[in-house]
Short mmCIF file of C-alpha atoms in Angstrom, two decimals:
data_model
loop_
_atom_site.label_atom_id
_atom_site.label_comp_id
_atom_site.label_asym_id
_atom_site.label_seq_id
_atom_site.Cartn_x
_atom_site.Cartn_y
_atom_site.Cartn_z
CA UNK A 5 0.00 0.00 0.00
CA UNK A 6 1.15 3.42 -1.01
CA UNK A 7 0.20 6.70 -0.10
CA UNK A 8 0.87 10.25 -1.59
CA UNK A 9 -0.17 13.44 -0.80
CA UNK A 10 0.22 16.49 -3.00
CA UNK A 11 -1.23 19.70 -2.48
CA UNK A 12 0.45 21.67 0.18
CA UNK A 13 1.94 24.76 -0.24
CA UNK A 14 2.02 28.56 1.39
CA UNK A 15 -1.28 30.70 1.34
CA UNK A 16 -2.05 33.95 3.17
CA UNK A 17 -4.87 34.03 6.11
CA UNK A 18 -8.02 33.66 5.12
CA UNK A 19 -7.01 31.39 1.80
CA UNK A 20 -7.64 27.68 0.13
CA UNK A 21 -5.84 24.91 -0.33
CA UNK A 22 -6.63 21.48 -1.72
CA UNK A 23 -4.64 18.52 -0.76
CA UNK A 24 -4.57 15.12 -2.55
CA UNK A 25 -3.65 11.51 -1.37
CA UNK A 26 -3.43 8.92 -4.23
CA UNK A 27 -3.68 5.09 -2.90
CA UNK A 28 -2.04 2.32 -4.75
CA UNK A 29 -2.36 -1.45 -4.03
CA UNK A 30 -5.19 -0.33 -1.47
CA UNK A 31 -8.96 -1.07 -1.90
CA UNK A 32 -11.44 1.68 -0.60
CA UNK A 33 -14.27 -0.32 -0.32
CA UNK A 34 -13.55 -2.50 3.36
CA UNK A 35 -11.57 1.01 4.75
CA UNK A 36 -11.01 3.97 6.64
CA UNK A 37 -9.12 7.05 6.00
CA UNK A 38 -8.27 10.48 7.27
CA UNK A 39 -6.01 13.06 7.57
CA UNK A 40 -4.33 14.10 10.42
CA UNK A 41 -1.55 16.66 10.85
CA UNK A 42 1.71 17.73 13.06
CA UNK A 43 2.67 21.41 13.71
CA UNK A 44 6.28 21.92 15.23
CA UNK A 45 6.71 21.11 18.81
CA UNK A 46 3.29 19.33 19.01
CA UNK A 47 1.61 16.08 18.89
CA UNK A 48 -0.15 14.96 15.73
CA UNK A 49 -3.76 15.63 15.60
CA UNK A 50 -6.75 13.77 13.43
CA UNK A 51 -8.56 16.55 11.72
CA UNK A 52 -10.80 14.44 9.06
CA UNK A 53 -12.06 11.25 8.53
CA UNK A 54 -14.62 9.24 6.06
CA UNK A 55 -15.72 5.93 6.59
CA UNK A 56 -16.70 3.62 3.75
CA UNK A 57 -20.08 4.42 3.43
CA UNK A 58 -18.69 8.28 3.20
CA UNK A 59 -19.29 9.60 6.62
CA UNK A 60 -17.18 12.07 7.79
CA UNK A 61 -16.14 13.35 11.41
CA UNK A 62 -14.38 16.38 11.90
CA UNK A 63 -11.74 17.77 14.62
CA UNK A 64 -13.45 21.08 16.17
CA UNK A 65 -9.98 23.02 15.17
CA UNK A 66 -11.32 22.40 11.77
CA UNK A 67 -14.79 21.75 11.51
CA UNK A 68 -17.09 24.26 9.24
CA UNK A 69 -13.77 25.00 7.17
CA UNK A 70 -12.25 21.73 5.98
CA UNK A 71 -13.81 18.79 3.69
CA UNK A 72 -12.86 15.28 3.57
CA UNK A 73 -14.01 13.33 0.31
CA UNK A 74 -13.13 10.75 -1.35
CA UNK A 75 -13.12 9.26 -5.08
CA UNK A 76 -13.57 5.81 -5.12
CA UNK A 77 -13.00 5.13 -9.03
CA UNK A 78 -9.89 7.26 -9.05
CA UNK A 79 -8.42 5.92 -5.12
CA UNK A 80 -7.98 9.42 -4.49
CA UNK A 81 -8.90 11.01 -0.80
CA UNK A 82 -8.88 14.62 -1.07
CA UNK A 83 -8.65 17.44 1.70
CA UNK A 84 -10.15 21.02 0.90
CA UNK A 85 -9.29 23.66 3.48
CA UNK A 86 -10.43 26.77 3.59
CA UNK A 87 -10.47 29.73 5.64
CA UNK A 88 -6.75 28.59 6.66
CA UNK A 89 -5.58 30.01 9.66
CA UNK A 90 -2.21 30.69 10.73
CA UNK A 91 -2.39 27.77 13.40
CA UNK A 92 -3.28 25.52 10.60
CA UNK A 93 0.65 25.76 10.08
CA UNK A 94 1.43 21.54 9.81
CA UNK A 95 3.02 19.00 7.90
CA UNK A 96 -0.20 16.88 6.76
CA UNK A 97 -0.58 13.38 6.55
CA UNK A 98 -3.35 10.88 5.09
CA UNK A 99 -3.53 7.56 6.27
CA UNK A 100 -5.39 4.25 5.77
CA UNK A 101 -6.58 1.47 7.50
CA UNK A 102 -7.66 -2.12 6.50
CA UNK A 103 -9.59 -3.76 6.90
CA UNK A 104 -11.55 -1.18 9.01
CA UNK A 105 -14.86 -1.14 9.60
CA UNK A 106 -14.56 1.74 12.57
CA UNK A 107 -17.39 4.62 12.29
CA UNK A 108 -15.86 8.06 11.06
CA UNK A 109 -15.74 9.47 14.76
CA UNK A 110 -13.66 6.41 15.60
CA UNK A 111 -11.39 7.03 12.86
CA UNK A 112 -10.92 10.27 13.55
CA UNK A 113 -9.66 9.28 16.92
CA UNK A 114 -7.37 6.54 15.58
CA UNK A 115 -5.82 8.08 12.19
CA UNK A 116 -2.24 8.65 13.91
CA UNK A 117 -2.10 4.94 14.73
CA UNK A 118 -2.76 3.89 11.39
CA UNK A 119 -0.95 1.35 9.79
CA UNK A 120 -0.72 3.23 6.50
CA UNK A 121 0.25 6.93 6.06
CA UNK A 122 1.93 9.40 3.26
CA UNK A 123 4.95 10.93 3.30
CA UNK A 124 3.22 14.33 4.49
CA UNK A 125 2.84 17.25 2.31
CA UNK A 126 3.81 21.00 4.11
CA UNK A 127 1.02 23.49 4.69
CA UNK A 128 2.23 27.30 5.68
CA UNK A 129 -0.09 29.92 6.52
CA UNK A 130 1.22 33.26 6.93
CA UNK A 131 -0.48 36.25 7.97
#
């Protein structure tokens, strides 16, 4: 199983960015996968999660600006952030469990244990 993000980058306060994580050799259907992210000096946090029948949960640091979707045809999971805050500041990470039949809050909780996870992908917010 391989994950990749792409997507990260520098934006100003208040801007957008839209990560990607392509999964090779890994089947979305029995699955769970999220995002989670690590800011300098601090431990990594779950932010997003879908479960396979497309729920999503959502960390309150993020909630009302980030989505978590994913495309099933293409094994892509996809991030888009908005409203990015300087605190948003992290090296981002998706990551994949299976088989997983947890319930998006669940996942959420237990992304940074995964047993599958990118590379990360760097996300700077300046103000």
């Amino acid at each position: 199983v391989q994950l990749v993000e792409s997507g990260g980058g520098s934006v100003e306060v208040g801007g957008s960015l839209r990560l990607s994580c392509a999964a090779s050799g890994y089947t979305f259907i029995t699955n769970c996968m999220a995002w989670f992210r690590q800011a300098p000096g601090k431990e990594p946090e779950g932010i997003a999660a879908i479960d396979s029948d497309g729920r999503t949960s959502y960390a309150d640091s993020v909630k009302g600006r980030f989505i978590i979707s994913k495309d099933t045809t293409k094994n892509i999971l996809d991030l888009q952030m908005n409203s990015l805050k300087p605190e948003d500041t992290a090296v981002y990470y998706c990551a994949a469990d299976s088989p997983c039949f947890l319930i998006a809050p669940a996942i959420l909780s237990s992304a940074v244990g995964f047993e599958y996870r990118g590379q990360g992908t760097q996300v700077t917010v300046s103000s």
